[in-house]
mmCIF file of C-alpha atoms in Angstrom:
data_model
loop_
_atom_site.group_PDB
_atom_site.id
_atom_site.type_symbol
_atom_site.label_atom_id
_atom_site.label_comp_id
_atom_site.label_asym_id
_atom_site.label_seq_id
_atom_site.Cartn_x
_atom_site.Cartn_y
_atom_site.Cartn_z
ATOM 1 C CA MET V 363 100.190 153.059 60.263
ATOM 2 C CA ASP V 364 101.818 149.814 59.475
ATOM 3 C CA ASP V 365 99.644 147.341 62.121
ATOM 4 C CA VAL V 366 96.360 149.348 60.022
ATOM 5 C CA VAL V 367 94.356 147.241 58.361
ATOM 6 C CA VAL V 368 92.897 148.284 54.888
ATOM 7 C CA ILE V 369 89.892 146.964 54.380
ATOM 8 C CA GLU V 370 88.655 146.950 50.768
ATOM 9 C CA ALA V 371 85.378 144.852 50.195
ATOM 10 C CA ILE V 372 82.465 142.624 52.117
ATOM 11 C CA LEU V 373 83.966 139.456 52.087
ATOM 12 C CA GLY V 374 80.551 138.011 53.231
ATOM 13 C CA SER V 375 78.215 137.743 55.397
ATOM 14 C CA GLN V 376 79.463 135.770 58.882
ATOM 15 C CA ASP V 377 75.688 133.634 58.593
ATOM 16 C CA ASP V 378 77.258 132.309 55.384
ATOM 17 C CA PRO V 379 77.559 128.379 56.135
ATOM 18 C CA VAL V 380 80.923 128.673 55.135
ATOM 19 C CA LEU V 381 81.926 131.583 56.950
ATOM 20 C CA ALA V 382 80.354 131.341 59.498
ATOM 21 C CA GLU V 383 82.344 127.344 59.657
ATOM 22 C CA ARG V 384 85.564 129.289 59.143
ATOM 23 C CA LEU V 385 84.974 131.808 61.379
ATOM 24 C CA HIS V 386 83.968 129.157 64.572
ATOM 25 C CA ALA V 387 87.712 127.654 63.686
ATOM 26 C CA ILE V 388 89.751 130.869 63.778
ATOM 27 C CA SER V 389 87.969 131.278 67.037
ATOM 28 C CA HIS V 390 88.977 128.253 68.328
ATOM 29 C CA HIS V 391 92.438 128.832 67.252
ATOM 30 C CA GLY V 392 93.053 132.592 66.404
ATOM 31 C CA VAL V 393 90.487 135.575 67.237
ATOM 32 C CA VAL V 394 87.382 136.688 65.550
ATOM 33 C CA GLU V 395 87.318 140.552 66.370
ATOM 34 C CA VAL V 396 84.452 143.185 65.524
ATOM 35 C CA LEU V 397 84.675 146.394 64.139
ATOM 36 C CA PHE V 398 81.242 148.812 65.682
ATOM 37 C CA VAL V 399 79.635 151.029 63.839
ATOM 38 C CA GLU V 400 76.605 153.972 64.998
ATOM 39 C CA PRO V 401 73.650 152.907 62.613
ATOM 40 C CA VAL V 402 73.461 156.578 60.814
ATOM 41 C CA ASP V 403 77.429 155.505 60.247
ATOM 42 C CA LEU V 404 76.737 152.553 58.154
ATOM 43 C CA PRO V 405 76.469 154.369 54.351
ATOM 44 C CA ARG V 406 80.181 155.168 54.979
ATOM 45 C CA ARG V 407 82.447 153.840 52.445
ATOM 46 C CA ARG V 408 86.207 155.427 53.654
ATOM 47 C CA PHE V 409 86.890 156.009 57.661
ATOM 48 C CA HIS V 410 89.036 154.615 60.023
ATOM 49 C CA SER V 411 88.160 153.187 62.956
ATOM 50 C CA HIS V 412 89.780 150.211 65.849
ATOM 51 C CA THR V 413 87.984 146.620 66.806
ATOM 52 C CA ASP V 414 87.682 145.456 70.174
ATOM 53 C CA ARG V 415 90.805 144.300 69.936
ATOM 54 C CA GLY V 416 92.086 147.488 69.147
ATOM 55 C CA THR V 417 93.231 146.705 65.771
ATOM 56 C CA ALA V 418 93.681 150.382 63.747
ATOM 57 C CA CYS V 419 91.266 149.350 61.001
ATOM 58 C CA PHE V 420 91.144 152.129 57.654
ATOM 59 C CA VAL V 421 87.647 151.077 55.981
ATOM 60 C CA SER V 422 87.592 151.938 52.242
ATOM 61 C CA LEU V 423 85.397 150.121 50.204
ATOM 62 C CA PRO V 424 83.497 150.194 46.459
ATOM 63 C CA ARG V 425 80.386 152.950 46.134
ATOM 64 C CA SER V 426 78.880 150.348 45.851
ATOM 65 C CA ALA V 427 79.528 148.240 49.270
ATOM 66 C CA GLN V 428 76.865 148.193 51.716
ATOM 67 C CA LEU V 429 77.821 148.129 55.033
ATOM 68 C CA PHE V 430 75.468 145.402 57.618
ATOM 69 C CA ASP V 431 75.638 143.860 60.580
ATOM 70 C CA GLY V 432 77.659 140.875 60.240
ATOM 71 C CA ALA V 433 79.489 141.532 57.269
ATOM 72 C CA LEU V 434 83.140 139.738 57.360
ATOM 73 C CA ILE V 435 84.991 142.454 55.917
ATOM 74 C CA HIS V 436 88.733 140.672 56.730
ATOM 75 C CA LEU V 437 90.063 137.001 56.918
ATOM 76 C CA GLU V 438 92.981 135.795 58.049
ATOM 77 C CA ASP V 439 94.246 132.660 58.838
ATOM 78 C CA LYS V 440 94.454 133.427 62.470
ATOM 79 C CA ARG V 441 92.337 136.627 62.258
ATOM 80 C CA ALA V 442 88.884 137.941 61.666
ATOM 81 C CA ILE V 443 86.923 141.557 61.560
ATOM 82 C CA VAL V 444 82.941 141.158 61.775
ATOM 83 C CA LEU V 445 81.045 144.157 61.222
ATOM 84 C CA ARG V 446 78.767 144.868 64.336
ATOM 85 C CA VAL V 447 76.151 147.686 63.694
ATOM 86 C CA GLY V 448 75.248 148.618 67.399
ATOM 87 C CA GLN V 449 71.786 149.117 68.185
ATOM 88 C CA GLN V 450 68.992 151.026 65.282
ATOM 89 C CA ASN V 451 66.912 152.894 68.230
ATOM 90 C CA TRP V 452 63.427 154.640 66.761
ATOM 91 C CA LEU V 453 60.782 156.548 67.693
ATOM 92 C CA ARG V 454 57.097 155.376 67.760
ATOM 93 C CA LEU V 455 54.542 157.703 66.727
ATOM 94 C CA ARG V 456 50.525 157.121 65.601
ATOM 95 C CA PRO V 457 48.980 159.920 63.898
ATOM 96 C CA SER V 458 45.261 160.646 64.488
ATOM 97 C CA ALA V 459 42.344 160.377 62.002
ATOM 98 C CA GLY V 460 43.313 163.932 61.258
ATOM 99 C CA GLY V 461 47.098 163.895 61.765
ATOM 100 C CA ALA V 462 48.336 161.787 59.740
ATOM 101 C CA MET V 463 49.060 163.470 56.449
ATOM 102 C CA GLU V 464 50.707 166.293 58.808
ATOM 103 C CA LEU V 465 53.043 163.958 59.883
ATOM 104 C CA GLY V 466 54.036 162.192 57.352
ATOM 105 C CA TYR V 467 54.641 165.595 55.674
ATOM 106 C CA LEU V 468 57.026 166.973 58.655
ATOM 107 C CA ALA V 469 59.156 163.727 58.720
ATOM 108 C CA GLY V 470 59.716 163.747 54.951
ATOM 109 C CA ASN V 471 60.623 168.438 55.201
ATOM 110 C CA LEU V 472 62.777 167.232 57.885
ATOM 111 C CA HIS V 473 64.535 164.094 56.460
ATOM 112 C CA TRP V 474 63.724 161.407 58.637
ATOM 113 C CA LYS V 475 64.872 157.798 58.440
ATOM 114 C CA VAL V 476 61.482 156.262 58.911
ATOM 115 C CA ARG V 477 59.390 152.959 58.707
ATOM 116 C CA PHE V 478 55.894 152.351 58.370
ATOM 117 C CA LYS V 479 54.376 149.540 61.547
ATOM 118 C CA ASP V 480 50.665 148.423 62.479
ATOM 119 C CA ASP V 481 48.952 152.011 62.399
ATOM 120 C CA CYS V 482 52.616 153.921 63.490
ATOM 121 C CA LEU V 483 55.536 155.764 62.432
ATOM 122 C CA LEU V 484 58.793 154.054 63.233
ATOM 123 C CA VAL V 485 61.553 157.616 63.333
ATOM 124 C CA ALA V 486 65.089 155.932 63.040
ATOM 125 C CA LEU V 487 66.728 158.346 66.263
ATOM 126 C CA ASP V 488 70.197 159.057 64.865
ATOM 127 C CA ARG V 489 70.308 162.261 67.468
ATOM 128 C CA PRO V 490 69.104 162.990 71.143
ATOM 129 C CA ILE V 491 65.473 162.016 71.121
ATOM 130 C CA ASP V 492 64.796 166.088 72.437
ATOM 131 C CA GLU V 493 65.767 167.344 68.729
ATOM 132 C CA TYR V 494 62.229 165.296 67.125
ATOM 133 C CA LEU V 495 60.594 165.889 70.172
ATOM 134 C CA ALA V 496 61.080 169.309 69.648
ATOM 135 C CA ARG V 497 59.671 169.731 65.498
ATOM 136 C CA LEU V 498 56.417 167.621 67.503
ATOM 137 C CA ALA V 499 55.378 169.649 69.898
ATOM 138 C CA ASP V 500 53.005 171.666 68.313
ATOM 139 C CA LEU V 501 51.223 167.923 66.586
ATOM 140 C CA GLN V 502 51.802 167.004 70.289
ATOM 141 C CA SER V 503 49.789 169.882 71.485
ATOM 142 C CA THR V 504 46.626 169.717 68.918
ATOM 143 C CA GLY V 505 46.349 166.006 69.957
ATOM 144 C CA LYS V 506 47.198 165.559 66.051
ATOM 145 C CA VAL V 507 50.233 162.881 66.816
ATOM 146 C CA SER V 508 50.852 160.690 69.750
ATOM 147 C CA VAL V 509 53.927 159.735 70.531
ATOM 148 C CA ILE V 510 53.844 156.459 71.794
ATOM 149 C CA GLU V 511 57.383 155.020 73.028
ATOM 150 C CA MET G 868 92.724 153.258 38.694
ATOM 151 C CA ARG G 869 93.542 153.623 42.855
ATOM 152 C CA LYS G 870 91.317 150.576 43.993
ATOM 153 C CA ASN G 871 87.945 151.692 44.680
ATOM 154 C CA GLY G 872 88.655 154.899 43.232
ATOM 155 C CA ALA G 873 89.120 158.371 45.623
ATOM 156 C CA ALA G 874 87.481 159.754 49.091
ATOM 157 C CA ARG G 875 85.052 162.130 48.850
ATOM 158 C CA VAL G 876 84.570 165.314 50.798
ATOM 159 C CA GLY G 877 81.994 167.205 51.413
ATOM 160 C CA ILE G 878 82.274 171.140 51.480
ATOM 161 C CA GLY G 879 78.706 173.173 51.927
ATOM 162 C CA GLY G 880 77.608 176.066 53.837
ATOM 163 C CA PRO G 881 75.841 179.906 53.159
ATOM 164 C CA VAL G 882 76.313 181.913 50.852
ATOM 165 C CA GLY G 883 79.241 183.610 51.085
ATOM 166 C CA SER G 884 80.675 181.683 54.105
ATOM 167 C CA GLY G 885 83.918 181.209 52.353
ATOM 168 C CA LYS G 886 83.852 177.750 50.736
ATOM 169 C CA THR G 887 85.370 178.041 47.520
ATOM 170 C CA ALA G 888 88.173 180.995 49.132
ATOM 171 C CA LEU G 889 88.859 177.557 51.839
ATOM 172 C CA VAL G 890 88.604 175.068 48.687
ATOM 173 C CA GLU G 891 91.307 177.784 46.916
ATOM 174 C CA ARG G 892 93.850 177.430 50.167
ATOM 175 C CA LEU G 893 92.963 173.619 50.349
ATOM 176 C CA ILE G 894 94.206 173.292 47.231
ATOM 177 C CA PRO G 895 97.666 174.367 48.197
ATOM 178 C CA ALA G 896 97.839 173.427 51.084
ATOM 179 C CA LEU G 897 96.919 169.044 50.652
ATOM 180 C CA HIS G 898 99.449 169.735 47.301
ATOM 181 C CA ARG G 899 102.183 169.510 49.619
ATOM 182 C CA ARG G 900 101.082 167.220 51.654
ATOM 183 C CA GLY G 901 100.927 164.592 48.139
ATOM 184 C CA ILE G 902 97.527 164.426 48.039
ATOM 185 C CA ASP G 903 96.176 163.937 44.157
ATOM 186 C CA LEU G 904 93.518 166.274 44.046
ATOM 187 C CA ALA G 905 90.644 166.906 41.696
ATOM 188 C CA VAL G 906 87.553 169.461 42.452
ATOM 189 C CA ILE G 907 83.781 169.542 41.986
ATOM 190 C CA THR G 908 82.090 172.441 42.156
ATOM 191 C CA ASN G 909 78.186 173.012 42.755
ATOM 192 C CA ASP G 910 76.177 176.264 41.136
ATOM 193 C CA LEU G 911 73.007 177.756 41.074
ATOM 194 C CA VAL G 912 72.448 178.090 36.981
ATOM 195 C CA THR G 913 76.031 179.011 35.964
ATOM 196 C CA HIS G 914 79.988 177.495 36.401
ATOM 197 C CA GLU G 915 81.225 180.725 38.568
ATOM 198 C CA ASP G 916 83.391 178.693 41.305
ATOM 199 C CA ALA G 917 84.516 176.429 38.935
ATOM 200 C CA GLU G 918 85.242 179.658 36.259
ATOM 201 C CA ARG G 919 86.782 180.599 39.670
ATOM 202 C CA LEU G 920 89.016 178.219 40.441
ATOM 203 C CA ARG G 921 90.451 177.654 37.082
ATOM 204 C CA ARG G 922 91.480 180.836 37.285
ATOM 205 C CA THR G 923 94.170 180.762 40.598
ATOM 206 C CA ASN G 924 96.103 177.458 37.868
ATOM 207 C CA LEU G 925 95.878 175.641 40.895
ATOM 208 C CA LEU G 926 94.610 172.804 39.029
ATOM 209 C CA ALA G 927 95.097 171.792 36.112
ATOM 210 C CA PRO G 928 91.142 172.808 34.162
ATOM 211 C CA GLU G 929 90.386 169.617 33.740
ATOM 212 C CA ARG G 930 90.406 168.569 37.129
ATOM 213 C CA ILE G 931 87.464 171.092 38.056
ATOM 214 C CA LEU G 932 84.372 170.134 37.282
ATOM 215 C CA ALA G 933 80.978 172.221 37.429
ATOM 216 C CA VAL G 934 78.082 170.730 38.560
ATOM 217 C CA GLU G 935 74.592 172.723 37.672
ATOM 218 C CA ALA G 936 72.041 172.253 40.433
ATOM 219 C CA GLY G 937 69.148 174.689 38.604
ATOM 220 C CA ALA G 938 67.280 174.630 41.716
ATOM 221 C CA CYS G 939 68.172 174.685 45.969
ATOM 222 C CA PRO G 940 71.375 173.679 46.044
ATOM 223 C CA HIS G 941 70.786 170.839 48.902
ATOM 224 C CA THR G 942 69.014 169.187 46.457
ATOM 225 C CA VAL G 943 71.661 167.418 44.419
ATOM 226 C CA ILE G 944 74.034 166.813 47.323
ATOM 227 C CA ARG G 945 71.588 165.118 49.219
ATOM 228 C CA GLU G 946 68.633 163.907 47.636
ATOM 229 C CA ASP G 947 69.424 162.935 44.601
ATOM 230 C CA PRO G 948 73.047 163.093 44.433
ATOM 231 C CA THR G 949 73.529 161.500 40.674
ATOM 232 C CA LEU G 950 74.911 164.769 39.012
ATOM 233 C CA ASN G 951 77.353 164.770 41.317
ATOM 234 C CA MET G 952 78.450 161.425 41.882
ATOM 235 C CA GLU G 953 78.323 160.587 37.663
ATOM 236 C CA ALA G 954 80.793 163.293 37.998
ATOM 237 C CA ALA G 955 82.614 161.889 40.620
ATOM 238 C CA ASP G 956 82.965 158.984 38.414
ATOM 239 C CA SER G 957 83.919 160.493 35.844
ATOM 240 C CA LEU G 958 87.485 162.642 37.808
ATOM 241 C CA ASP G 959 87.686 158.561 38.787
ATOM 242 C CA ARG G 960 88.173 157.348 35.563
ATOM 243 C CA ALA G 961 89.993 160.787 34.540
ATOM 244 C CA PHE G 962 92.419 160.303 36.727
ATOM 245 C CA PRO G 963 92.814 157.301 37.638
ATOM 246 C CA THR G 964 95.659 158.233 40.754
ATOM 247 C CA LEU G 965 93.636 161.084 42.472
ATOM 248 C CA ASP G 966 93.577 160.524 46.936
ATOM 249 C CA LEU G 967 90.773 162.723 47.548
ATOM 250 C CA ILE G 968 87.756 164.807 45.192
ATOM 251 C CA LEU G 969 86.654 167.798 47.107
ATOM 252 C CA ILE G 970 82.198 168.557 46.543
ATOM 253 C CA GLU G 971 81.821 172.047 47.031
ATOM 254 C CA SER G 972 77.702 172.463 47.369
ATOM 255 C CA GLY G 973 76.160 175.572 46.284
ATOM 256 C CA GLY G 974 75.591 178.211 49.212
ATOM 257 C CA ASP G 975 72.878 177.387 51.215
ATOM 258 C CA ASN G 976 71.133 177.584 54.384
ATOM 259 C CA LEU G 977 71.509 176.346 58.148
ATOM 260 C CA ALA G 978 69.619 173.047 57.156
ATOM 261 C CA SER G 979 71.662 171.983 54.106
ATOM 262 C CA THR G 980 73.306 167.880 54.422
ATOM 263 C CA PHE G 981 75.022 166.187 51.865
ATOM 264 C CA SER G 982 74.453 162.491 51.709
ATOM 265 C CA LEU G 983 76.687 159.723 52.879
ATOM 266 C CA ASP G 984 76.129 157.674 49.288
ATOM 267 C CA LEU G 985 78.362 161.019 47.775
ATOM 268 C CA VAL G 986 80.644 161.809 50.480
ATOM 269 C CA ASP G 987 82.836 160.157 52.718
ATOM 270 C CA TYR G 988 83.227 162.799 55.596
ATOM 271 C CA TRP G 989 82.054 166.999 55.148
ATOM 272 C CA LEU G 990 82.116 169.755 56.136
ATOM 273 C CA PHE G 991 80.211 173.001 56.727
ATOM 274 C CA VAL G 992 81.230 176.921 56.808
ATOM 275 C CA ILE G 993 80.347 179.368 58.315
ATOM 276 C CA ASP G 994 81.584 182.344 59.167
ATOM 277 C CA VAL G 995 81.827 185.781 62.204
ATOM 278 C CA ALA G 996 80.271 188.181 60.153
ATOM 279 C CA GLY G 997 77.203 185.840 59.450
ATOM 280 C CA GLY G 998 76.540 186.144 63.073
ATOM 281 C CA ASP G 999 77.867 185.022 66.125
ATOM 282 C CA ASP G 1000 73.941 183.106 66.692
ATOM 283 C CA ILE G 1001 74.257 180.797 63.894
ATOM 284 C CA PRO G 1002 76.149 177.934 66.405
ATOM 285 C CA ARG G 1003 72.738 178.718 69.263
ATOM 286 C CA LYS G 1004 69.740 178.257 65.909
ATOM 287 C CA ARG G 1005 71.489 174.435 65.688
ATOM 288 C CA GLY G 1006 70.946 173.518 61.868
ATOM 289 C CA PRO G 1007 71.265 170.108 60.924
ATOM 290 C CA GLY G 1008 74.504 171.649 59.002
ATOM 291 C CA VAL G 1009 75.837 173.195 62.384
ATOM 292 C CA ILE G 1010 75.159 170.075 63.742
ATOM 293 C CA GLN G 1011 75.585 167.176 61.451
ATOM 294 C CA SER G 1012 78.528 167.998 59.663
ATOM 295 C CA ASP G 1013 81.393 165.978 60.472
ATOM 296 C CA LEU G 1014 83.471 169.271 60.590
ATOM 297 C CA LEU G 1015 82.544 172.764 61.415
ATOM 298 C CA VAL G 1016 85.312 175.559 59.528
ATOM 299 C CA ILE G 1017 84.473 179.104 61.358
ATOM 300 C CA ASN G 1018 85.909 181.517 58.559
ATOM 301 C CA LYS G 1019 86.513 185.023 58.717
ATOM 302 C CA VAL G 1020 87.427 184.980 62.163
ATOM 303 C CA ASP G 1021 89.692 188.594 61.366
ATOM 304 C CA LEU G 1022 86.458 190.333 60.634
ATOM 305 C CA ALA G 1023 85.071 189.248 64.054
ATOM 306 C CA PRO G 1024 85.654 192.511 65.973
ATOM 307 C CA TYR G 1025 84.297 194.632 62.995
ATOM 308 C CA VAL G 1026 80.851 193.150 63.190
ATOM 309 C CA GLY G 1027 80.596 192.862 67.186
ATOM 310 C CA VAL G 1028 81.246 189.032 67.807
ATOM 311 C CA THR G 1029 83.247 187.385 70.020
ATOM 312 C CA LEU G 1030 84.754 184.370 69.128
ATOM 313 C CA GLU G 1031 85.507 182.911 72.050
ATOM 314 C CA PRO G 1032 81.775 182.350 72.375
ATOM 315 C CA MET G 1033 81.204 181.327 69.915
ATOM 316 C CA ILE G 1034 83.119 178.604 69.508
ATOM 317 C CA ARG G 1035 82.618 177.264 72.782
ATOM 318 C CA GLU G 1036 78.594 177.857 71.681
ATOM 319 C CA ALA G 1037 78.938 175.613 68.153
ATOM 320 C CA SER G 1038 80.998 172.940 70.014
ATOM 321 C CA THR G 1039 77.848 172.928 72.627
ATOM 322 C CA ALA G 1040 75.404 172.181 70.190
ATOM 323 C CA ARG G 1041 77.822 169.570 68.392
ATOM 324 C CA GLN G 1042 78.679 167.769 71.280
ATOM 325 C CA GLY G 1043 82.221 168.341 71.541
ATOM 326 C CA ARG G 1044 82.047 167.438 67.302
ATOM 327 C CA ALA G 1045 85.185 169.088 65.160
ATOM 328 C CA VAL G 1046 85.365 172.673 65.321
ATOM 329 C CA LEU G 1047 87.813 175.080 63.257
ATOM 330 C CA CYS G 1048 88.140 178.651 63.140
ATOM 331 C CA THR G 1049 90.058 179.873 59.263
ATOM 332 C CA ASN G 1050 90.754 182.866 57.989
ATOM 333 C CA CYS G 1051 91.133 182.283 54.584
ATOM 334 C CA ARG G 1052 91.871 184.836 53.461
ATOM 335 C CA ALA G 1053 95.671 185.277 55.333
ATOM 336 C CA ASN G 1054 95.990 181.592 54.899
ATOM 337 C CA GLU G 1055 95.390 181.270 58.945
ATOM 338 C CA GLY G 1056 93.902 177.904 60.245
ATOM 339 C CA ILE G 1057 94.081 175.793 56.859
ATOM 340 C CA ASP G 1058 96.451 172.937 57.635
ATOM 341 C CA ALA G 1059 94.298 172.311 60.369
ATOM 342 C CA VAL G 1060 91.348 171.684 58.201
ATOM 343 C CA ALA G 1061 93.665 169.634 55.537
ATOM 344 C CA ASP G 1062 95.099 167.165 58.145
ATOM 345 C CA ALA G 1063 91.556 167.079 59.605
ATOM 346 C CA LEU G 1064 90.008 166.058 56.571
ATOM 347 C CA CYS G 1065 93.136 164.166 55.401
ATOM 348 C CA ALA G 1066 93.359 162.010 59.138
ATOM 349 C CA ALA G 1067 89.406 161.040 58.253
ATOM 350 C CA VAL G 1068 89.683 159.134 54.569
ATOM 351 C CA LEU G 1069 92.821 159.291 53.823
ATOM 352 C CA TYR G 1070 94.985 156.030 54.137
ATOM 353 C CA GLN G 1071 98.451 157.623 55.014
ATOM 354 C CA PRO G 1072 101.065 154.781 55.227
ATOM 355 C CA ALA G 1073 104.036 156.413 57.586
#
């Protein structure tokens, strides 16, 4: 456990010009490690994980902190750790003219995370897609919702 | 005060599955590991579980807070966990060296889940007397929890349950994620649960 890096704050974004310059320098004379987090785990504030270089990390953030893709979470002279969020897959659904209310009700009742784009509802896939399609079977069979992709 | 406060672990599950019994067993198990602890209980419209815990004298009474949901228990651990967040914040302020806060939900159904805004890790307690088909029903609590606990395993022969297939089905439904068995009455399996939640959310230098 001696080599565990304890992460207790988000130091900034890798896109911040000052931090970006620092990271660039470290990448030349040290190492920039990446800690991967799945989208579904992004709200967590206490967890153990390992970077792509095998460094053990214990994340213990303030309750007000929110991890994000590109967050700089550790900085030394010759080592930095940046958070990378796995790809969020989405299910694109298009309701028929009479199906939107029912689809909205279903998505809310099942606590799905959604976004709206054009005339479609995008559902964040935090679990296997079959679990979502099973809940949509009735709306699909009656033509009230089409699965676009 | 510990930087960033204590870790928060949720304990959910159906009515009568043994959530409070598990908390009663976890308290001494966690104390033996040197963990500074407090508990928040959730009930519908009473402080029943908090009073039950206080009567055990396992924790100082002021380390046990009660939240009254007033409605479906999942509303205060998922949709709007503000009451529980405030209770946990107040425990952090009152006990600056706290390592861990256990948040026990009121008894609910298989769809009950915790918001990760409230907890860092959560377990879901079912029991064999509730039926060996519960894992097959694939409720969100069973599927999404970080740890599934199957309690009252000692009752299996008396309620027509064969434990091994139930565990296997639970593990399959959870795609291999952790499943542990307990018999809270006899204090069996408790250390494994304590170890699992410590390993998940606490930093314990060698």
